[in-house]
Amino acid sequence: MAAAASRDTRNRIVQAATELFWEKGYASTSIAEILGRAEVNSGSLYYFFPGKQDLLIAVLKSYRDGIGPMLLEPVWAGIDDPIERIFALLAKYRELIVITDCLYGCPIGSLALELHEPDPAVRTVIAENFSAWSGAIRDCLQQARGRLAREVDPSSLAEFTLAVMEGGVMLARTYRDVAYFDRCVAQLRDHYHQWTGGKT
Amino acid sequence: MAAAASRDTRNRIVQAATELFWEKGYASTSIAEILGRAEVNSGSLYYFFPGKQDLLIAVLKSYRDGIGPMLLEPVWAGIDDPIERIFALLAKYRELIVITDCLYGCPIGSLALELHEPDPAVRTVIAENFSAWSGAIRDCLQQARGRLAREVDPSSLAEFTLAVMEGGVMLARTYRDVAYFDRCVAQLRDHYHQWTGGKT
DNA sequence: GTCTATACCCTGATAGAC
DNA sequence: GTCTATCAGGGTATAGAC
């Protein structure tokens, strides 16, 4: 069926671009490399996407839409405690760092810093990715509000958690040592303890 | 004098590269642009540097060597309290975010995430930059150790401070809103309060 | 040390047959 | 929708005179 085949082609292109942008960055990835990995010809790519940047936007939207089903749901399966869920997510990043030999970089964070004057459309989808991530953390914190001191602002603490994750990933990658990430998470846990009275 | 003139040429090249790598990133900056901004010809650049990456290393070393005299000393002039010095440094980043209309990105952090498989020489200088920055914070914390709870590890808290700065800058830039940085710093201040008993 | 000219490759994107 | 062939431009780096 033509429609199914073309959907598949499009997906292969987005998948190949996702991998390459993550491995090499946006500017350092060439269209030719994407074509090679996707096993697709130039004509097909430009049939689906007007240009490279539109492909980037498709990649970022697919990340955004995947945060729930591809990241959070697997990580949170079997974990009910909302605060535990937050640290389980951070443990997932630790795992990614370790299995990539400390080469792991958060794809969204890396693109956020690589793209210096991004088209508003690009910047917006990056922000949506961050909002989806920190929004999920905020929801956890709201579920745990019975355990949290009244003065805690869940949104603010959720954004802080995101910032620490991004910073910790950056350090672990730069030093090629997961211990930098671990120490950041340990500090963050101390910060949480302050608001839960140690009840985590 | 030839030697002085050549030193000057080299400096102009490094200066132009510093600006452009910060404004556009490494991969997106062309040699031609660097030559144009430095008002130098191709022959001069390749007389001083074997290639683009060697120029990048020179830029990163100049950042590293400038952290004390160009960043910390001006920011810390007239401030004696070591904990206040840490937050004065963060306030400096806030200022940079504001005067760049939230376009500011930490040049080191951006390069750390942009370069995906950097030559060990490049990665090492980036790590040295981070170590110089967090080392200065650690020194502040050690000077303040009379006020800090015994269980605080100054190195760990200093790295955490760096991670929060980098993450906060990333968020402010992505959302084009300094409030994201401010909330991260406010959370960090609460974290410090925990270890100082509010004595900051 | 600095100049100009240029080699040579790879880039993103297009054209037009099928 | 997918194919091949290719364009026009810009990329890094070099050569050799001065």
Coordinates of C-alpha atoms (C1' of nucleotides) in Angstrom, one line a residue:
Chain A
M1 CA 0.0 0.0 0.0
A2 CA 1.5 3.3 -1.1
A3 CA 0.4 5.3 1.9
A4 CA 1.8 2.8 4.4
A5 CA 5.1 2.7 2.4
S6 CA 5.4 6.4 2.3
R7 CA 4.6 6.7 6.0
D8 CA 7.4 4.2 6.6
T9 CA 9.8 6.2 4.4
R10 CA 9.1 9.3 6.3
N11 CA 9.6 7.5 9.6
R12 CA 12.9 6.1 8.5
I13 CA 14.1 9.6 7.6
V14 CA 13.0 11.1 10.9
Q15 CA 14.5 8.1 12.7
A16 CA 17.9 8.5 10.9
A17 CA 17.9 12.2 11.5
T18 CA 17.1 11.7 15.2
E19 CA 20.0 9.4 15.6
L20 CA 22.5 11.5 13.7
F21 CA 21.5 14.9 15.3
W22 CA 22.0 13.2 18.6
E23 CA 25.3 11.6 17.7
K24 CA 26.9 14.5 15.8
G25 CA 24.7 17.6 16.3
Y26 CA 22.6 19.4 13.8
A27 CA 25.1 21.5 11.9
S28 CA 27.6 18.6 11.7
T29 CA 25.1 16.2 10.2
S30 CA 24.7 16.3 6.4
I31 CA 21.7 15.5 4.4
A32 CA 23.8 12.9 2.6
E33 CA 24.4 11.1 5.9
I34 CA 20.7 11.1 6.7
L35 CA 19.9 9.7 3.3
G36 CA 22.5 7.0 3.7
R37 CA 21.4 5.8 7.1
A38 CA 17.7 5.9 6.1
E39 CA 18.4 4.2 2.9
V40 CA 16.4 6.8 1.0
N41 CA 17.2 9.0 -1.9
S42 CA 17.3 12.8 -1.9
G43 CA 14.0 13.0 -3.8
S44 CA 12.1 11.3 -1.1
L45 CA 13.5 13.5 1.7
Y46 CA 12.6 16.7 -0.1
Y47 CA 9.2 15.3 -1.0
F48 CA 8.4 15.1 2.7
F49 CA 10.4 18.0 4.0
P50 CA 11.0 21.4 2.4
G51 CA 14.5 21.6 4.0
K52 CA 16.8 20.5 6.7
Q53 CA 15.3 22.7 9.4
D54 CA 11.8 21.3 8.8
L55 CA 13.2 17.9 9.4
L56 CA 14.7 19.1 12.6
I57 CA 11.3 20.3 13.7
A58 CA 9.8 16.9 13.0
V59 CA 12.5 15.3 15.1
L60 CA 11.9 17.7 18.0
K61 CA 8.1 17.1 17.8
S62 CA 8.7 13.3 17.8
Y63 CA 10.8 13.7 21.0
R64 CA 8.1 15.9 22.5
D65 CA 5.3 13.4 21.8
G66 CA 7.5 10.5 23.0
I67 CA 8.3 11.9 26.4
G68 CA 5.3 10.2 27.9
P69 CA 5.1 6.9 26.1
M70 CA 8.8 6.4 25.4
L71 CA 10.5 7.8 28.5
L72 CA 8.2 8.3 31.5
E73 CA 5.9 5.3 31.2
P74 CA 8.6 2.7 30.9
V75 CA 10.6 4.3 33.7
W76 CA 7.6 4.7 36.0
A77 CA 6.1 1.3 35.5
G78 CA 5.8 -0.4 38.9
I79 CA 6.7 2.8 40.8
D80 CA 3.8 4.5 42.6
D81 CA 5.5 6.9 44.9
P82 CA 5.7 10.3 43.1
I83 CA 9.0 11.4 44.7
E84 CA 10.5 8.0 43.9
R85 CA 9.4 8.5 40.3
I86 CA 11.4 11.7 40.0
F87 CA 14.6 10.0 41.2
A88 CA 13.8 6.9 39.0
L89 CA 13.8 9.2 36.0
L90 CA 17.1 10.6 37.1
A91 CA 18.4 7.1 37.5
K92 CA 17.4 6.4 33.9
Y93 CA 19.6 9.2 32.8
R94 CA 22.4 7.8 34.8
E95 CA 21.9 4.5 33.0
L96 CA 22.0 6.3 29.6
I97 CA 25.3 7.9 30.7
V98 CA 26.8 4.6 31.7
I99 CA 25.8 2.6 28.7
T100 CA 27.1 5.3 26.4
D101 CA 30.5 5.3 28.2
C102 CA 29.7 8.9 29.4
L103 CA 29.2 10.1 25.9
Y104 CA 25.5 10.7 26.6
G105 CA 24.1 14.1 26.0
C106 CA 20.4 15.0 26.4
P107 CA 19.4 15.5 22.8
I108 CA 17.1 18.4 23.6
G109 CA 19.6 20.2 25.8
S110 CA 22.3 19.8 23.2
L111 CA 20.2 21.2 20.5
A112 CA 19.0 24.0 22.7
L113 CA 22.6 25.1 23.1
E114 CA 23.8 24.3 19.6
L115 CA 21.2 26.4 17.8
H116 CA 22.1 29.9 18.4
E117 CA 19.5 31.9 16.5
P118 CA 16.9 29.3 15.9
D119 CA 13.8 30.0 14.0
P120 CA 10.9 30.7 16.4
A121 CA 9.3 27.4 15.3
V122 CA 12.4 25.5 16.4
R123 CA 12.8 27.3 19.7
T124 CA 9.2 26.8 20.5
V125 CA 9.3 23.0 20.1
I126 CA 12.4 22.8 22.3
A127 CA 10.6 24.8 24.9
E128 CA 7.7 22.4 24.6
N129 CA 10.0 19.5 25.2
F130 CA 11.3 21.1 28.4
S131 CA 7.8 22.0 29.5
A132 CA 6.6 18.4 29.0
W133 CA 9.5 17.1 31.0
S134 CA 9.2 19.5 33.9
G135 CA 5.4 19.4 33.8
A136 CA 5.5 15.7 34.5
I137 CA 7.8 16.3 37.5
R138 CA 5.6 19.1 38.7
D139 CA 2.6 16.7 38.6
C140 CA 4.6 14.3 40.7
L141 CA 5.3 17.0 43.2
Q142 CA 1.7 18.0 43.3
Q143 CA 0.7 14.4 44.0
A144 CA 3.2 14.5 46.9
R145 CA 2.1 17.8 48.3
G146 CA 0.9 16.3 51.5
R147 CA 4.6 15.5 52.2
L148 CA 6.0 18.8 51.0
A149 CA 6.4 21.9 53.1
R150 CA 3.8 24.5 52.2
E151 CA 6.3 27.0 50.8
V152 CA 7.5 24.7 48.1
D153 CA 6.5 25.8 44.6
P154 CA 6.1 22.6 42.6
S155 CA 6.7 24.3 39.2
S156 CA 9.8 25.9 40.4
L157 CA 11.2 22.8 42.0
A158 CA 10.4 20.8 38.8
E159 CA 12.3 23.3 36.6
F160 CA 15.2 23.2 39.1
T161 CA 15.2 19.4 38.7
L162 CA 15.4 19.7 35.0
A163 CA 18.2 22.3 35.2
V164 CA 20.2 20.0 37.5
M165 CA 19.7 17.0 35.2
E166 CA 20.9 19.0 32.2
G167 CA 23.9 20.4 34.1
G168 CA 24.7 17.1 35.6
V169 CA 24.6 15.4 32.1
M170 CA 26.9 18.2 30.8
L171 CA 29.4 17.6 33.5
A172 CA 29.5 13.8 33.3
R173 CA 29.9 14.0 29.6
T174 CA 32.7 16.6 29.7
Y175 CA 34.6 14.8 32.4
R176 CA 33.7 11.4 31.0
D177 CA 32.8 10.4 34.5
V178 CA 29.3 9.5 35.8
A179 CA 30.4 10.5 39.3
Y180 CA 29.8 14.1 38.4
F181 CA 26.2 13.3 37.6
D182 CA 25.8 11.2 40.8
R183 CA 27.0 14.1 43.0
C184 CA 24.6 16.5 41.4
V185 CA 21.7 14.1 42.0
A186 CA 22.9 13.5 45.6
Q187 CA 22.9 17.3 46.2
L188 CA 19.4 17.5 44.6
R189 CA 18.2 14.7 47.0
D190 CA 19.5 16.8 49.9
H191 CA 17.5 19.7 48.5
Y192 CA 14.4 17.6 48.4
H193 CA 15.0 16.3 51.9
Q194 CA 14.8 19.9 53.1
W195 CA 11.2 20.2 51.8
T196 CA 10.1 16.8 52.9
G197 CA 11.7 16.7 56.3
G198 CA 13.7 13.8 55.1
K199 CA 10.6 11.7 54.3
T200 CA 12.0 10.5 50.9
Chain B
M1 CA 58.0 45.8 15.6
A2 CA 57.3 42.6 13.8
A3 CA 57.0 40.4 16.9
A4 CA 54.5 42.8 18.5
A5 CA 52.6 43.1 15.2
S6 CA 52.3 39.4 14.9
R7 CA 51.2 38.9 18.5
D8 CA 48.5 41.4 17.7
T9 CA 47.4 39.6 14.6
R10 CA 47.2 36.3 16.5
N11 CA 45.2 38.0 19.2
R12 CA 42.8 39.5 16.7
I13 CA 42.2 36.1 15.2
V14 CA 41.6 34.5 18.6
Q15 CA 39.3 37.4 19.6
A16 CA 37.2 37.1 16.4
A17 CA 37.0 33.4 16.7
T18 CA 35.9 33.8 20.4
E19 CA 33.1 36.1 19.4
L20 CA 31.9 34.0 16.5
F21 CA 32.0 30.7 18.2
W22 CA 30.0 32.2 21.0
E23 CA 27.5 33.9 18.6
K24 CA 27.0 31.1 16.1
G25 CA 28.7 28.0 17.5
Y26 CA 31.8 26.2 16.3
A27 CA 30.5 24.2 13.3
S28 CA 28.4 27.1 12.0
T29 CA 31.3 29.5 12.0
S30 CA 33.4 29.5 8.9
I31 CA 37.0 30.4 8.6
A32 CA 36.1 33.1 6.1
E33 CA 33.9 34.8 8.7
I34 CA 36.7 34.7 11.2
L35 CA 39.1 36.2 8.7
G36 CA 36.6 38.9 7.9
R37 CA 36.0 39.9 11.4
A38 CA 39.7 39.8 12.4
E39 CA 40.6 41.7 9.2
V40 CA 43.2 39.2 8.4
N41 CA 44.0 37.0 5.4
S42 CA 43.9 33.3 5.2
G43 CA 47.7 33.0 5.1
S44 CA 48.1 34.7 8.5
L45 CA 45.6 32.4 10.2
Y46 CA 47.2 29.3 8.9
Y47 CA 50.6 30.6 9.8
F48 CA 49.5 30.7 13.5
F49 CA 47.2 27.7 13.6
P50 CA 47.4 24.4 11.7
G51 CA 43.6 24.2 11.4
K52 CA 40.3 25.3 12.8
Q53 CA 40.3 23.0 15.7
D54 CA 43.7 24.3 17.0
L55 CA 42.1 27.8 16.9
L56 CA 39.2 26.4 19.0
I57 CA 41.7 25.1 21.5
A58 CA 43.4 28.5 21.7
V59 CA 40.0 30.1 22.3
L60 CA 39.2 27.6 25.1
K61 CA 42.6 28.2 26.7
S62 CA 42.0 31.9 26.6
Y63 CA 38.7 31.5 28.4
R64 CA 40.3 29.2 31.0
D65 CA 43.1 31.7 31.7
G66 CA 40.6 34.6 31.8
I67 CA 38.2 33.1 34.4
G68 CA 40.2 34.7 37.2
P69 CA 41.2 38.1 35.8
M70 CA 38.3 38.7 33.4
L71 CA 35.4 37.2 35.3
L72 CA 35.9 36.6 39.0
E73 CA 38.1 39.5 39.9
P74 CA 35.8 42.2 38.5
V75 CA 32.7 40.5 39.9
W76 CA 34.3 40.0 43.4
A77 CA 35.8 43.4 43.7
G78 CA 34.4 45.0 46.9
I79 CA 32.8 41.8 48.0
D80 CA 34.4 40.0 50.9
D81 CA 31.9 37.5 52.1
P82 CA 32.6 34.2 50.3
I83 CA 29.0 33.1 50.1
E84 CA 27.9 36.5 48.8
R85 CA 30.7 36.1 46.2
I86 CA 29.1 33.0 44.9
F87 CA 25.7 34.6 44.4
A88 CA 27.4 37.7 43.0
L89 CA 28.8 35.5 40.3
L90 CA 25.4 34.1 39.5
A91 CA 24.0 37.7 39.4
K92 CA 26.7 38.4 36.8
Y93 CA 25.2 35.6 34.6
R94 CA 21.8 37.1 35.2
E95 CA 23.1 40.4 33.9
L96 CA 24.6 38.7 30.8
I97 CA 21.2 37.1 30.1
V98 CA 19.4 40.4 30.4
I99 CA 21.7 42.5 28.3
T100 CA 21.7 39.9 25.5
D101 CA 17.9 39.8 25.6
C102 CA 18.0 36.2 26.9
L103 CA 20.1 35.1 24.0
Y104 CA 23.1 34.4 26.3
G105 CA 24.6 31.0 26.4
C106 CA 27.6 30.1 28.5
P107 CA 30.3 29.7 25.8
I108 CA 31.9 26.8 27.5
G109 CA 28.7 24.9 28.2
S110 CA 27.5 25.5 24.6
L111 CA 30.7 24.1 23.2
A112 CA 30.7 21.2 25.7
L113 CA 27.4 20.1 24.2
E114 CA 28.0 21.0 20.6
L115 CA 31.2 19.1 20.2
H116 CA 30.1 15.5 20.1
E117 CA 33.3 13.5 19.7
P118 CA 35.9 16.1 20.5
D119 CA 39.5 15.4 20.3
P120 CA 40.8 14.7 23.7
A121 CA 42.7 17.9 23.6
V122 CA 39.5 19.9 23.2
R123 CA 37.6 18.0 25.8
T124 CA 40.4 18.4 28.3
V125 CA 40.4 22.2 28.0
I126 CA 36.7 22.3 28.4
A127 CA 37.0 20.3 31.6
E128 CA 39.7 22.6 32.8
N129 CA 37.4 25.5 32.3
F130 CA 34.7 23.8 34.4
S131 CA 37.3 22.9 37.0
A132 CA 38.6 26.5 37.2
W133 CA 35.1 27.8 37.7
S134 CA 33.9 25.2 40.3
G135 CA 37.3 25.3 42.0
A136 CA 36.9 29.0 42.7
I137 CA 33.4 28.3 44.2
R138 CA 34.9 25.5 46.2
D139 CA 37.5 27.9 47.6
C140 CA 34.7 30.3 48.6
L141 CA 32.9 27.5 50.4
Q142 CA 36.0 26.4 52.2
Q143 CA 36.5 30.0 53.4
A144 CA 33.0 29.9 54.7
R145 CA 33.4 26.5 56.3
G146 CA 32.8 27.9 59.8
R147 CA 29.3 28.7 58.7
L148 CA 28.6 25.4 56.9
A149 CA 27.3 22.2 58.3
R150 CA 30.0 19.7 58.8
E151 CA 28.5 17.2 56.3
V152 CA 28.7 19.6 53.4
D153 CA 31.3 18.6 50.8
P154 CA 32.6 21.9 49.3
S155 CA 33.6 20.3 46.0
S156 CA 30.3 18.7 45.5
L157 CA 28.3 21.8 46.3
A158 CA 30.6 23.8 44.0
E159 CA 30.0 21.4 41.1
F160 CA 26.3 21.5 41.8
T161 CA 26.4 25.3 41.7
L162 CA 28.0 25.1 38.2
A163 CA 25.4 22.5 37.0
V164 CA 22.6 24.8 38.2
M165 CA 24.1 27.8 36.5
E166 CA 24.5 25.9 33.2
G167 CA 21.0 24.4 33.5
G168 CA 19.5 27.8 34.4
V169 CA 21.2 29.5 31.5
M170 CA 19.9 26.8 29.2
L171 CA 16.3 27.3 30.4
A172 CA 16.4 31.1 30.3
R173 CA 17.8 31.0 26.8
T174 CA 15.3 28.5 25.5
Y175 CA 12.3 30.2 27.0
R176 CA 13.7 33.7 26.3
D177 CA 12.8 34.6 29.9
V178 CA 15.3 35.3 32.6
A179 CA 12.7 34.3 35.2
Y180 CA 13.6 30.7 34.6
F181 CA 17.2 31.5 35.7
D182 CA 16.0 33.4 38.7
R183 CA 13.9 30.6 39.9
C184 CA 16.8 28.2 39.6
V185 CA 19.0 30.6 41.6
A186 CA 16.3 31.0 44.2
Q187 CA 16.1 27.2 44.6
L188 CA 19.9 27.1 44.9
R189 CA 19.8 29.7 47.6
D190 CA 17.3 27.6 49.5
H191 CA 19.7 24.7 49.2
Y192 CA 22.5 26.8 50.6
H193 CA 20.3 27.9 53.5
Q194 CA 19.9 24.4 54.5
W195 CA 23.6 24.0 55.0
T196 CA 24.1 27.4 56.6
G197 CA 21.1 27.4 58.8
G198 CA 19.8 30.4 57.0
K199 CA 22.9 32.4 57.8
T200 CA 23.4 33.7 54.2
Chain C
dG1 C1' 54.6 37.3 8.6
dT2 C1' 51.4 38.6 5.2
dC3 C1' 49.5 38.6 0.6
dT4 C1' 46.4 36.7 -3.4
dA5 C1' 44.8 33.0 -5.9
dT6 C1' 43.0 28.7 -6.0
dA7 C1' 42.6 23.6 -5.4
dC8 C1' 39.4 20.4 -4.1
dC9 C1' 35.6 18.7 -1.7
dC10 C1' 31.2 18.6 0.4
dT11 C1' 27.0 21.2 1.3
dG12 C1' 21.8 21.8 0.8
dA13 C1' 18.7 21.8 -2.6
dT14 C1' 16.5 21.1 -7.4
dA15 C1' 15.0 19.0 -12.1
dG16 C1' 12.7 15.9 -14.5
dA17 C1' 12.2 11.0 -15.8
dC18 C1' 9.6 7.1 -14.1
Chain D
dG1 C1' 6.5 8.7 -4.2
dT2 C1' 10.9 7.5 -5.6
dC3 C1' 14.8 7.6 -8.8
dT4 C1' 19.4 9.6 -10.8
dA5 C1' 22.0 13.3 -12.1
dT6 C1' 23.5 17.6 -11.1
dC7 C1' 23.7 22.6 -9.9
dA8 C1' 25.6 26.6 -7.6
dG9 C1' 27.8 27.9 -3.7
dG10 C1' 30.6 27.7 0.3
dG11 C1' 33.7 24.8 3.1
dT12 C1' 38.8 24.1 4.8
dA13 C1' 43.1 24.3 3.6
dT14 C1' 47.3 25.1 0.5
dA15 C1' 50.8 27.3 -2.7
dG16 C1' 54.0 30.4 -3.7
dA17 C1' 55.1 35.4 -4.4
dC18 C1' 56.4 39.2 -1.6

